[in-house]
XYZ file of C-alpha atoms in Angstrom:
438
model
C 109.735 124.233 66.888
C 107.550 127.297 66.406
C 104.863 125.447 65.523
C 104.784 123.804 69.022
C 105.516 127.507 70.811
C 102.540 128.601 69.255
C 100.371 125.698 70.680
C 101.991 125.723 74.266
C 101.461 129.529 73.692
C 97.501 129.254 73.211
C 97.187 126.927 76.033
C 99.189 128.423 78.696
C 97.406 131.842 77.574
C 94.080 129.850 77.911
C 94.452 128.961 81.159
C 95.998 132.032 82.097
C 92.731 133.140 81.026
C 91.095 131.081 83.702
C 93.387 132.220 86.596
C 91.972 135.628 86.000
C 87.984 134.598 86.509
C 88.652 133.256 90.121
C 87.267 134.082 92.958
C 89.579 135.444 95.849
C 89.949 132.047 97.613
C 91.032 131.430 101.068
C 92.879 128.261 100.690
C 97.143 128.796 101.279
C 98.663 129.965 98.181
C 101.189 127.278 97.980
C 97.897 124.810 98.296
C 96.475 126.792 95.119
C 99.995 126.988 93.503
C 99.830 122.839 93.563
C 96.239 123.062 92.046
C 97.184 125.031 89.076
C 99.989 123.631 88.372
C 98.116 120.145 87.964
C 95.834 121.974 86.078
C 98.251 123.808 83.379
C 100.767 120.253 83.357
C 97.257 118.655 82.330
C 96.601 120.610 79.713
C 99.490 120.929 78.390
C 99.609 117.220 78.808
C 96.746 115.914 77.265
C 96.425 118.878 74.279
C 99.751 117.765 73.358
C 98.610 113.773 73.205
C 95.389 115.091 70.877
C 97.586 117.236 68.935
C 99.462 113.848 68.542
C 96.894 111.451 67.917
C 95.668 113.983 65.197
C 98.315 114.129 63.301
C 98.664 110.837 63.126
C 95.709 110.277 60.772
C 98.604 112.089 58.199
C 95.618 115.220 57.348
C 96.987 115.596 53.601
C 95.323 119.302 54.271
C 98.161 120.532 56.206
C 101.260 118.812 54.119
C 101.468 122.378 52.582
C 101.151 124.429 55.915
C 104.315 122.115 57.441
C 106.057 121.511 54.288
C 105.370 117.508 53.785
C 104.284 114.514 55.319
C 107.454 113.926 56.539
C 107.206 117.219 59.007
C 104.143 116.120 59.808
C 105.275 112.769 61.193
C 107.769 114.375 63.059
C 105.513 116.969 64.707
C 103.486 113.578 65.833
C 106.698 112.671 66.993
C 107.425 115.035 69.586
C 103.617 116.544 70.008
C 103.675 112.627 71.625
C 107.281 112.430 73.272
C 105.979 116.686 74.941
C 102.687 115.662 75.971
C 104.426 112.466 78.114
C 107.481 114.511 79.426
C 104.302 116.821 80.914
C 102.407 114.360 81.809
C 105.687 113.544 84.112
C 105.548 117.055 85.440
C 101.580 116.488 86.296
C 102.327 113.358 87.955
C 105.001 115.267 90.522
C 102.607 117.635 90.990
C 100.398 115.433 92.302
C 103.316 113.922 93.997
C 103.590 117.035 96.197
C 100.897 116.628 98.216
C 102.202 114.780 100.912
C 105.529 117.249 101.039
C 103.234 120.380 101.305
C 101.209 118.047 104.135
C 104.597 117.817 106.007
C 105.457 121.355 105.201
C 102.501 123.672 105.871
C 99.625 121.275 106.934
C 96.407 120.604 105.608
C 95.090 123.960 106.239
C 94.497 125.705 103.936
C 93.805 123.392 101.279
C 91.538 123.859 98.376
C 88.646 122.768 98.815
C 87.310 119.656 95.985
C 84.965 119.971 93.445
C 82.024 118.286 95.143
C 79.768 115.662 92.808
C 77.219 113.280 93.692
C 75.545 110.359 92.167
C 76.901 109.311 89.061
C 78.983 112.241 87.863
C 80.511 111.669 91.560
C 81.256 107.590 90.634
C 82.301 108.294 86.846
C 85.070 111.260 88.691
C 86.444 108.631 91.007
C 86.363 105.708 88.335
C 88.644 108.766 85.903
C 91.232 109.283 88.448
C 91.681 105.504 88.603
C 91.819 105.621 84.924
C 94.022 108.138 84.861
C 96.662 107.047 86.848
C 97.052 103.346 85.128
C 97.045 105.381 81.924
C 99.724 107.513 83.427
C 101.706 104.822 84.271
C 101.607 102.799 80.819
C 102.186 106.279 79.136
C 105.361 106.900 80.540
C 106.295 103.057 79.719
C 105.784 103.881 76.337
C 107.918 106.993 76.053
C 110.394 105.248 78.341
C 110.435 102.599 75.175
C 110.515 104.930 73.030
C 113.422 107.086 73.750
C 114.782 103.970 74.238
C 116.741 103.501 70.791
C 117.768 100.672 71.244
C 115.065 98.802 71.985
C 113.771 96.600 68.644
C 111.524 98.239 66.021
C 108.994 95.571 65.669
C 107.880 95.303 69.505
C 108.015 98.895 69.330
C 105.421 99.149 66.508
C 102.795 96.403 68.236
C 103.223 98.378 71.886
C 102.603 101.612 70.007
C 99.551 100.052 68.976
C 98.130 100.373 72.412
C 98.631 104.264 72.199
C 94.859 105.347 71.066
C 93.709 103.123 73.719
C 95.953 105.301 76.197
C 94.957 108.100 74.776
C 90.941 107.671 75.060
C 91.649 106.782 78.460
C 93.235 109.604 79.376
C 90.892 111.981 77.524
C 88.228 110.481 79.757
C 90.022 111.259 82.458
C 90.995 114.718 81.254
C 87.254 115.740 80.678
C 85.910 114.616 84.506
C 88.556 116.037 86.001
C 88.946 119.303 84.675
C 87.203 122.184 86.411
C 83.732 122.810 85.679
C 84.092 126.373 85.082
C 86.963 125.501 81.920
C 83.953 124.380 79.587
C 82.202 127.988 80.075
C 85.876 129.514 79.318
C 88.348 130.001 76.427
C 90.586 127.127 78.127
C 87.306 124.721 77.781
C 87.049 125.268 74.558
C 90.046 124.725 73.200
C 90.628 121.838 75.509
C 87.523 120.428 73.790
C 88.764 121.305 70.023
C 91.387 119.067 70.675
C 90.140 116.300 72.693
C 87.607 115.772 69.989
C 90.402 116.094 67.067
C 92.263 113.258 69.537
C 88.994 111.549 69.691
C 88.864 110.761 66.160
C 92.508 110.232 65.275
C 92.494 107.607 68.004
C 89.016 105.793 66.711
C 90.559 105.650 63.195
C 93.902 103.878 64.740
C 92.148 101.554 66.192
C 89.773 101.257 63.178
C 92.602 100.761 60.557
C 91.022 103.452 58.228
C 94.453 105.876 58.142
C 95.281 106.513 54.596
C 92.466 103.878 53.609
C 91.730 106.462 50.723
C 95.038 106.648 49.535
C 96.081 103.237 49.851
C 95.107 100.085 47.627
C 96.205 96.697 46.458
C 99.795 96.583 44.192
C 102.006 93.808 42.383
C 105.526 93.486 42.261
C 106.764 92.910 38.745
C 110.353 92.882 39.423
C 112.841 92.493 42.083
C 116.497 92.731 41.395
C 119.592 93.301 43.589
C 122.242 95.823 42.206
C 124.031 95.922 45.692
C 124.702 93.705 48.106
C 122.734 96.125 50.387
C 120.765 97.645 48.102
C 117.366 96.114 46.267
C 115.288 97.431 43.401
C 111.714 96.530 43.365
C 109.472 97.352 40.521
C 105.726 97.506 41.344
C 102.279 97.934 38.923
C 100.400 100.998 41.051
C 96.852 100.331 42.520
C 94.184 101.147 40.000
C 93.543 104.527 41.499
C 96.017 105.523 42.212
C 96.977 109.359 41.280
C 100.016 109.600 40.061
C 102.927 111.222 41.704
C 105.672 114.026 41.866
C 109.576 113.408 41.251
C 110.915 112.891 44.623
C 107.454 111.913 46.418
C 107.409 108.330 48.704
C 104.977 106.315 49.261
C 104.271 103.784 52.784
C 104.501 100.099 51.181
C 103.589 97.174 52.756
C 105.508 94.116 52.243
C 104.108 92.531 55.231
C 101.382 92.897 56.853
C 103.285 91.606 60.021
C 105.833 94.146 59.739
C 103.275 97.339 58.877
C 103.858 100.033 56.421
C 107.261 101.475 55.191
C 108.137 105.218 53.799
C 110.684 104.242 50.793
C 111.095 107.291 48.223
C 110.057 106.377 44.592
C 112.955 106.333 42.560
C 111.359 106.642 39.503
C 109.254 109.300 37.590
C 105.566 109.003 36.439
C 105.641 108.418 33.394
C 101.507 107.062 33.203
C 102.536 103.645 32.349
C 101.075 102.733 36.288
C 104.270 101.274 37.306
C 106.952 102.893 40.083
C 110.258 101.548 41.257
C 112.219 101.775 44.579
C 115.056 101.343 45.734
C 116.102 99.707 49.163
C 118.735 99.977 51.569
C 119.087 97.089 53.895
C 118.800 99.509 57.261
C 117.266 96.996 59.496
C 116.191 93.099 60.065
C 112.858 93.732 57.789
C 114.939 95.577 54.903
C 118.142 92.883 54.804
C 115.289 90.086 54.184
C 113.519 91.625 51.290
C 115.645 90.319 48.420
C 114.708 87.042 49.593
C 110.974 87.316 50.732
C 110.041 89.157 47.227
C 108.972 87.906 44.587
C 107.380 89.399 41.116
C 103.340 88.906 41.003
C 103.736 89.514 44.833
C 100.498 91.327 46.028
C 101.534 94.506 47.930
C 99.715 97.691 49.701
C 101.083 100.686 48.546
C 99.770 104.236 50.376
C 100.339 107.379 48.963
C 102.038 109.659 47.671
C 102.803 112.199 50.160
C 106.057 114.470 50.682
C 106.930 117.673 49.340
C 110.473 117.008 48.527
C 109.529 117.900 45.041
C 111.415 118.652 41.430
C 107.660 121.643 41.006
C 109.292 123.242 43.858
C 112.185 124.085 43.287
C 113.355 128.087 42.992
C 114.578 128.242 39.394
C 115.383 131.836 39.946
C 118.371 130.951 41.821
C 121.356 128.471 42.400
C 120.665 124.844 43.141
C 123.044 122.622 44.975
C 121.244 119.185 44.935
C 123.356 116.996 47.718
C 122.402 113.506 47.946
C 124.053 110.911 50.456
C 124.105 106.923 50.396
C 120.412 105.860 49.576
C 118.976 109.490 49.853
C 120.247 109.795 46.153
C 116.437 108.251 45.318
C 114.456 111.283 45.082
C 116.950 112.782 42.928
C 117.170 109.683 40.471
C 113.261 110.307 40.183
C 114.218 114.201 39.104
C 116.583 113.098 36.747
C 114.856 110.515 34.954
C 111.816 113.107 34.841
C 113.885 115.412 33.420
C 115.057 113.118 30.607
C 114.463 114.473 27.297
C 113.399 117.936 28.593
C 117.280 119.560 28.369
C 115.698 122.864 28.216
C 113.834 123.149 30.745
C 116.760 121.609 33.671
C 117.703 124.193 35.825
C 121.495 125.189 36.417
C 122.459 123.083 39.190
C 125.343 121.161 41.030
C 124.454 117.353 42.406
C 126.537 116.074 44.478
C 126.467 112.111 45.289
C 128.600 111.148 48.863
C 128.993 107.434 48.831
C 131.385 105.477 51.100
C 133.342 103.511 47.997
C 132.607 105.774 44.544
C 134.611 102.396 42.789
C 131.538 100.140 43.418
C 128.316 102.168 44.313
C 126.102 101.044 41.757
C 124.250 104.531 41.609
C 127.336 106.128 40.336
C 127.267 104.768 36.722
C 122.892 105.302 37.124
C 123.858 109.226 37.836
C 126.417 109.448 34.812
C 124.151 108.016 32.258
C 121.266 110.142 33.468
C 123.235 113.764 33.747
C 124.932 112.924 30.484
C 121.713 114.196 28.176
C 121.535 117.215 30.664
C 123.926 119.336 30.381
C 123.216 122.036 33.005
C 123.274 119.850 35.840
C 126.941 118.961 37.230
C 127.597 115.696 38.576
C 130.541 115.459 41.435
C 130.807 112.504 43.189
C 132.366 112.010 47.269
C 133.877 108.392 48.068
C 134.832 108.384 51.465
C 136.893 105.759 50.492
C 138.754 107.686 48.563
C 139.141 110.643 50.903
C 136.151 113.094 49.489
C 134.556 114.075 52.062
C 131.392 117.298 51.040
C 131.303 120.179 53.201
C 129.971 123.232 52.034
C 132.832 125.053 51.111
C 133.075 122.096 48.650
C 129.351 122.073 48.015
C 129.450 126.191 47.222
C 132.737 126.498 45.124
C 131.093 127.387 42.292
C 128.936 129.738 43.238
C 130.100 133.578 44.319
C 129.666 134.410 47.757
C 126.614 137.121 46.803
C 124.210 134.690 44.292
C 121.034 133.720 46.003
C 120.531 130.064 46.026
C 119.126 127.013 47.425
C 119.801 123.289 48.653
C 117.626 120.469 48.261
C 119.592 117.716 50.972
C 117.921 113.713 51.532
C 120.826 112.083 53.579
C 121.952 111.051 57.078
C 121.323 113.718 59.269
C 124.873 113.977 60.293
C 125.673 115.075 57.004
C 123.005 117.756 56.738
C 123.553 119.026 60.156
C 127.446 119.490 59.475
C 126.805 120.950 55.806
C 123.764 123.641 57.716
C 126.262 124.826 60.282
C 128.857 125.362 57.659
C 126.381 126.978 55.573
C 126.236 129.478 58.791
C 129.608 129.887 59.247
C 130.622 131.140 55.804
C 127.754 133.525 56.297
C 125.460 132.270 53.414
C 121.983 133.444 54.331
C 120.603 133.861 51.220
C 121.058 129.843 51.349
C 117.837 127.752 51.415
C 118.115 124.189 53.088
C 115.825 122.060 52.140
C 116.004 118.371 53.485
C 113.412 115.299 53.926
C 112.809 115.080 57.700
C 111.214 111.326 57.808
C 111.584 108.943 61.013
C 109.648 106.168 61.926
C 110.619 106.506 66.086
């Protein structure tokens, strides 16, 4: 949230500077306040939406600053939601026109900027287009926040976002005060809109991720459990290799689009990777039936910063996996095979529904056996074994520094983080995957 605080703060300061430069006005203070509230809410709305459109391009140069592409996606999502929220505020301020007319009258209104000829016609068009654009944006925002709305139709509707954004950008450029373009507020706004238009055009042309996307081939499909499918693929030509713990965007069905799946295998230079996919929706439930060896598949990546190479080897390691969140740790353990001396001291906690029937338990034991520094702890919910912060840290002294690497359900992550906070473990870092498609 500090990132958004900086963005909103910069926009607010630029707007505030422009207000200070305004000449004295004879208009009524309430009419002036309404106008500036419209400008500020509109500035925030188009600024955050521009940011959302740019982040949708998956800019690799920002992965380090954000801590991974999963967090860039999260920032993209919340920038869009916040931009839509400011759009609602902008619309409400616009609707306050009638309230002011009925309370203080028309006298003292702020004079409108006059524009003649083509510019005047374009400003009228921008006003009309902006109104419809805001209605469409609010409808899409409502559908996005309605978690029960099916993913596939949501994804189809979401494709309209670049067009809606371009309409609103046109509205903003034409209706922003002309004085803005000679002030910092206009420079900031122009930069954001240029970045947003760049993102919108790439989305419409379908070139996002093109440089890291290629055609691979499915080599094998297995189903180790009723709700798990293992897919082995030959990577595309030009694949740059991956670090243990990274993910790729995989398109098995063009109609369904790309989905992020963690790569469950280490990179051994044999041009193959493996995914372990849990049935969490209609698409993933159908994969065991739909996928066959020899099928073509689009693979884009790798992305992500949940990497074995980023752990701090100077502090105690606590690795926590919940359900299918075990996949990055499978890649980590796979990469450590044959290098026991290079393996860090770590406690790996795996949380599962039923430890007696989970196929990952046997695999984890086999991978940990030649790595004596990695201690495996399995917690089965049906066996009454639930993980909490005290259990994670039971082998660590109160003063010992450490870090937790977590991949699993959000609820478990929140429980562990709160538990660490309650225990006063301020020297305990917490690293977590944060990838959500909506």
